[in-house]
């Protein structure tokens, strides 16, 4: 049963949209062209390192992992004997399902949006430049903005930060690193990455607000982002 009315304003979307737009435009104006031109001057060691790690934030891997944990936790809830074990398994189930939903929604929507926008990737920089758009072309070479990997990175690490706020700064650092690894491997411009990170993070906030409506994991305060619900003691849960 729903207990709270979902409101789009609860996602604090202006705090994501306005900085994301400003940063993306500034990157397009200042960074994208020079970075693409100077990519050959980047450290080859860092490029190799980034290439090895960039697929860690590929959506299929994360969806497979979170989906597997969700299924296993569901089986545990139904099979475990003690109430304490069931409660812990249910908590893992909700967390894994939240991350699965966040990444799935972020990945599905960004893959449609970036192909409709049709920005040419840096691999075509020498032919068409950094501001060439071919709207509606469903092709890999014209699917640069926003970055899909960066969107997934923003979604998974923002989701983890909402679940474990004390580790938020570390998750933010990981998101930025994995996002800009896409620049090092020549797959995206800085503006693609910045837009993807903000968009993925907002999707995780959006899904958290939906979960909060059903009193799952989160609640929405009067001000600020969704917050993790205080974990009730097992005794209190059993006495309800």
CSV table of C-alpha atoms in Angstrom, one decimal:
chain,number,residue,atom,x,y,z
A,1,UNK,CA,0.0,0.0,0.0
A,2,UNK,CA,1.2,3.5,-0.9
A,3,UNK,CA,1.7,5.7,2.1
A,4,UNK,CA,3.2,8.9,0.6
A,5,UNK,CA,2.3,10.8,-2.5
A,6,UNK,CA,5.1,10.9,-5.1
A,7,UNK,CA,6.0,14.4,-6.3
A,8,UNK,CA,8.5,15.2,-8.9
A,9,UNK,CA,9.7,18.1,-6.8
A,10,UNK,CA,10.9,15.5,-4.3
A,11,UNK,CA,13.7,14.5,-6.7
A,12,UNK,CA,15.2,18.1,-6.4
A,13,UNK,CA,15.6,18.0,-10.2
A,14,UNK,CA,16.7,21.7,-10.6
A,15,UNK,CA,19.8,20.8,-8.5
A,16,UNK,CA,20.7,18.3,-11.1
A,17,UNK,CA,19.5,19.9,-14.3
A,18,UNK,CA,20.9,23.4,-13.9
A,19,UNK,CA,24.5,22.4,-12.9
A,20,UNK,CA,24.5,19.6,-15.5
A,21,UNK,CA,23.5,22.0,-18.3
A,22,UNK,CA,25.9,24.6,-17.2
A,23,UNK,CA,28.8,22.2,-16.9
A,24,UNK,CA,28.0,20.5,-20.2
A,25,UNK,CA,27.9,23.8,-22.1
A,26,UNK,CA,31.1,25.0,-20.5
A,27,UNK,CA,32.8,21.7,-21.5
A,28,UNK,CA,31.6,22.1,-25.0
A,29,UNK,CA,32.8,25.6,-25.2
A,30,UNK,CA,36.2,25.1,-23.5
A,31,UNK,CA,37.3,21.5,-23.1
A,32,UNK,CA,35.8,19.1,-25.7
A,33,UNK,CA,37.8,20.2,-28.7
A,34,UNK,CA,41.1,20.7,-27.0
A,35,UNK,CA,40.8,17.4,-25.1
A,36,UNK,CA,40.0,15.5,-28.3
A,37,UNK,CA,42.9,17.1,-30.1
A,38,UNK,CA,45.3,16.4,-27.3
A,39,UNK,CA,44.3,12.8,-26.6
A,40,UNK,CA,47.4,11.4,-28.2
A,41,UNK,CA,49.4,13.4,-25.7
A,42,UNK,CA,47.7,11.7,-22.7
A,43,UNK,CA,49.7,9.1,-20.8
A,44,UNK,CA,49.6,5.8,-22.5
A,45,UNK,CA,49.7,4.0,-19.2
A,46,UNK,CA,46.7,5.8,-18.0
A,47,UNK,CA,44.9,5.1,-21.2
A,48,UNK,CA,45.6,1.4,-20.8
A,49,UNK,CA,44.6,1.5,-17.2
A,50,UNK,CA,41.3,3.3,-18.1
A,51,UNK,CA,40.6,0.8,-20.9
A,52,UNK,CA,40.9,-2.1,-18.5
A,53,UNK,CA,38.5,-0.5,-15.9
A,54,UNK,CA,36.0,1.3,-18.1
A,55,UNK,CA,33.7,-1.7,-18.6
A,56,UNK,CA,33.3,-2.2,-14.8
A,57,UNK,CA,30.4,0.3,-15.1
A,58,UNK,CA,28.8,-1.3,-18.1
A,59,UNK,CA,25.1,-1.7,-17.4
A,60,UNK,CA,24.8,-5.4,-18.3
A,61,UNK,CA,27.4,-6.4,-15.7
A,62,UNK,CA,25.8,-4.3,-12.9
A,63,UNK,CA,22.3,-5.5,-13.8
A,64,UNK,CA,23.4,-9.1,-13.8
A,65,UNK,CA,25.1,-8.7,-10.4
A,66,UNK,CA,22.3,-6.8,-8.7
A,67,UNK,CA,19.6,-9.0,-10.4
A,68,UNK,CA,21.4,-12.2,-9.2
A,69,UNK,CA,21.6,-10.8,-5.6
A,70,UNK,CA,17.9,-9.9,-5.8
A,71,UNK,CA,16.9,-13.4,-6.8
A,72,UNK,CA,19.1,-15.1,-4.2
A,73,UNK,CA,17.9,-12.8,-1.5
A,74,UNK,CA,14.3,-13.5,-2.5
A,75,UNK,CA,14.9,-17.2,-2.3
A,76,UNK,CA,16.6,-16.7,1.1
A,77,UNK,CA,13.5,-14.8,2.5
A,78,UNK,CA,11.3,-17.7,1.5
A,79,UNK,CA,13.6,-20.5,2.7
A,80,UNK,CA,15.3,-19.3,5.8
A,81,UNK,CA,13.9,-20.5,9.1
A,82,UNK,CA,14.6,-17.7,11.6
A,83,UNK,CA,13.0,-14.3,11.6
A,84,UNK,CA,16.3,-12.6,12.1
A,85,UNK,CA,17.7,-14.2,9.0
A,86,UNK,CA,14.6,-13.5,7.0
A,87,UNK,CA,14.8,-9.8,8.0
A,88,UNK,CA,18.4,-9.4,6.9
A,89,UNK,CA,17.7,-11.2,3.7
A,90,UNK,CA,14.7,-8.9,3.0
A,91,UNK,CA,16.9,-5.9,3.6
A,92,UNK,CA,19.5,-7.2,1.1
A,93,UNK,CA,16.6,-7.9,-1.3
A,94,UNK,CA,15.3,-4.3,-1.2
A,95,UNK,CA,18.8,-2.8,-1.6
A,96,UNK,CA,19.8,-5.0,-4.6
A,97,UNK,CA,16.4,-4.4,-6.2
A,98,UNK,CA,16.7,-0.6,-5.7
A,99,UNK,CA,20.2,-0.6,-7.4
A,100,UNK,CA,18.8,-2.9,-10.2
A,101,UNK,CA,15.9,-0.5,-10.9
A,102,UNK,CA,18.1,2.6,-10.8
A,103,UNK,CA,20.6,1.2,-13.3
A,104,UNK,CA,18.0,-0.4,-15.5
A,105,UNK,CA,16.0,2.9,-15.8
A,106,UNK,CA,19.1,5.0,-16.3
A,107,UNK,CA,20.6,2.7,-19.0
A,108,UNK,CA,17.3,2.2,-20.9
A,109,UNK,CA,16.4,5.9,-21.1
A,110,UNK,CA,19.9,7.2,-21.8
A,111,UNK,CA,20.4,4.8,-24.7
A,112,UNK,CA,17.3,6.2,-26.3
A,113,UNK,CA,18.1,9.8,-25.6
A,114,UNK,CA,21.7,9.7,-26.9
A,115,UNK,CA,20.7,8.1,-30.1
A,116,UNK,CA,18.0,10.6,-30.7
A,117,UNK,CA,20.5,13.5,-30.1
A,118,UNK,CA,23.0,11.9,-32.4
A,119,UNK,CA,26.2,13.6,-31.4
A,120,UNK,CA,29.3,12.3,-33.2
A,121,UNK,CA,31.8,10.5,-31.1
A,122,UNK,CA,35.5,11.7,-30.7
A,123,UNK,CA,36.5,9.0,-33.2
A,124,UNK,CA,35.0,11.2,-35.8
A,125,UNK,CA,36.6,14.4,-34.5
A,126,UNK,CA,39.0,14.8,-37.4
A,127,UNK,CA,36.2,14.4,-39.9
A,128,UNK,CA,33.3,16.4,-38.4
A,129,UNK,CA,34.6,18.2,-35.3
A,130,UNK,CA,33.3,18.1,-31.8
A,131,UNK,CA,29.9,19.8,-32.3
A,132,UNK,CA,28.4,17.6,-35.1
A,133,UNK,CA,24.9,16.3,-34.5
A,134,UNK,CA,22.9,13.9,-36.7
A,135,UNK,CA,19.6,13.8,-34.9
A,136,UNK,CA,17.7,10.5,-34.9
A,137,UNK,CA,20.4,8.4,-36.4
A,138,UNK,CA,20.4,5.1,-34.6
A,139,UNK,CA,24.2,4.4,-34.9
A,140,UNK,CA,27.0,3.8,-32.4
A,141,UNK,CA,29.2,6.5,-33.9
A,142,UNK,CA,26.5,9.1,-33.4
A,143,UNK,CA,25.6,8.2,-29.8
A,144,UNK,CA,28.1,10.3,-27.8
A,145,UNK,CA,25.9,12.6,-25.7
A,146,UNK,CA,25.2,11.7,-22.9
A,147,UNK,CA,27.7,8.9,-22.1
A,148,UNK,CA,26.0,5.7,-21.3
A,149,UNK,CA,28.8,4.4,-19.2
A,150,UNK,CA,28.9,7.6,-17.2
A,151,UNK,CA,25.1,7.5,-16.7
A,152,UNK,CA,25.4,4.0,-15.3
A,153,UNK,CA,28.3,5.1,-13.2
A,154,UNK,CA,26.3,8.0,-11.8
A,155,UNK,CA,23.3,5.8,-11.1
A,156,UNK,CA,25.1,3.0,-9.3
A,157,UNK,CA,27.4,5.2,-7.2
A,158,UNK,CA,24.7,7.7,-6.4
A,159,UNK,CA,22.4,4.8,-5.4
A,160,UNK,CA,25.2,3.4,-3.1
A,161,UNK,CA,25.7,6.9,-1.6
A,162,UNK,CA,22.0,7.1,-0.8
A,163,UNK,CA,22.2,3.7,0.8
A,164,UNK,CA,25.4,4.4,2.7
A,165,UNK,CA,25.7,8.1,3.0
A,166,UNK,CA,28.8,8.0,5.2
A,167,UNK,CA,30.7,6.6,2.2
A,168,UNK,CA,29.2,9.2,-0.1
A,169,UNK,CA,32.5,11.1,-0.9
A,170,UNK,CA,34.2,7.8,-1.9
A,171,UNK,CA,31.3,6.8,-4.2
A,172,UNK,CA,31.3,10.3,-5.7
A,173,UNK,CA,35.1,10.0,-6.4
A,174,UNK,CA,34.6,6.5,-8.0
A,175,UNK,CA,31.8,7.9,-10.2
A,176,UNK,CA,33.9,10.7,-11.5
A,177,UNK,CA,36.9,8.4,-12.2
A,178,UNK,CA,34.9,5.8,-14.1
A,179,UNK,CA,33.1,8.5,-16.0
A,180,UNK,CA,36.2,10.3,-17.2
A,181,UNK,CA,37.9,7.0,-18.0
A,182,UNK,CA,35.6,7.2,-21.1
A,183,UNK,CA,37.4,10.3,-22.1
A,184,UNK,CA,40.8,8.7,-21.8
A,185,UNK,CA,39.8,5.8,-24.0
A,186,UNK,CA,38.5,8.2,-26.7
A,187,UNK,CA,34.8,7.2,-26.5
A,188,UNK,CA,33.4,10.4,-25.2
A,189,UNK,CA,33.9,14.1,-24.7
A,190,UNK,CA,34.0,15.7,-21.2
A,191,UNK,CA,30.5,17.2,-21.8
A,192,UNK,CA,29.2,13.7,-22.5
A,193,UNK,CA,30.6,12.4,-19.3
A,194,UNK,CA,29.4,15.3,-17.1
A,195,UNK,CA,25.9,15.1,-18.4
A,196,UNK,CA,25.8,11.4,-18.0
A,197,UNK,CA,27.0,11.5,-14.4
A,198,UNK,CA,24.3,14.1,-13.4
A,199,UNK,CA,21.6,12.2,-15.2
A,200,UNK,CA,22.4,8.9,-13.7
A,201,UNK,CA,22.6,10.3,-10.2
A,202,UNK,CA,19.2,12.0,-10.7
A,203,UNK,CA,17.6,8.7,-11.8
A,204,UNK,CA,18.8,7.1,-8.6
A,205,UNK,CA,17.2,9.9,-6.6
A,206,UNK,CA,14.0,9.5,-8.6
A,207,UNK,CA,13.9,5.7,-7.9
A,208,UNK,CA,14.6,6.4,-4.3
A,209,UNK,CA,11.6,8.7,-4.1
A,210,UNK,CA,9.4,6.0,-5.7
A,211,UNK,CA,10.7,3.5,-3.1
A,212,UNK,CA,10.0,6.1,-0.3
A,213,UNK,CA,6.4,6.3,-1.4
A,214,UNK,CA,6.0,2.6,-0.4
A,215,UNK,CA,8.2,3.0,2.7
A,216,UNK,CA,11.0,1.0,1.3
A,217,UNK,CA,14.5,1.9,2.3
A,218,UNK,CA,14.0,5.7,2.1
A,219,UNK,CA,12.0,8.6,3.2
A,220,UNK,CA,11.8,12.1,1.7
A,221,UNK,CA,12.6,14.9,4.1
A,222,UNK,CA,11.1,18.4,3.7
A,223,UNK,CA,14.4,19.6,2.4
A,224,UNK,CA,17.2,17.7,0.7
A,225,UNK,CA,17.6,14.4,-1.0
A,226,UNK,CA,15.9,11.1,0.0
A,227,UNK,CA,17.4,9.6,3.2
A,228,UNK,CA,17.8,6.1,4.4
A,229,UNK,CA,15.1,5.0,6.8
A,230,UNK,CA,16.4,4.2,10.3
A,231,UNK,CA,16.7,0.5,10.5
A,232,UNK,CA,14.1,-0.8,12.9
A,233,UNK,CA,15.2,-3.3,15.5
A,234,UNK,CA,14.1,-6.9,14.8
A,235,UNK,CA,12.1,-7.0,18.0
A,236,UNK,CA,10.1,-4.0,17.0
A,237,UNK,CA,9.4,-5.5,13.6
A,238,UNK,CA,8.1,-8.7,15.2
A,239,UNK,CA,5.9,-6.9,17.7
A,240,UNK,CA,4.0,-5.0,15.0
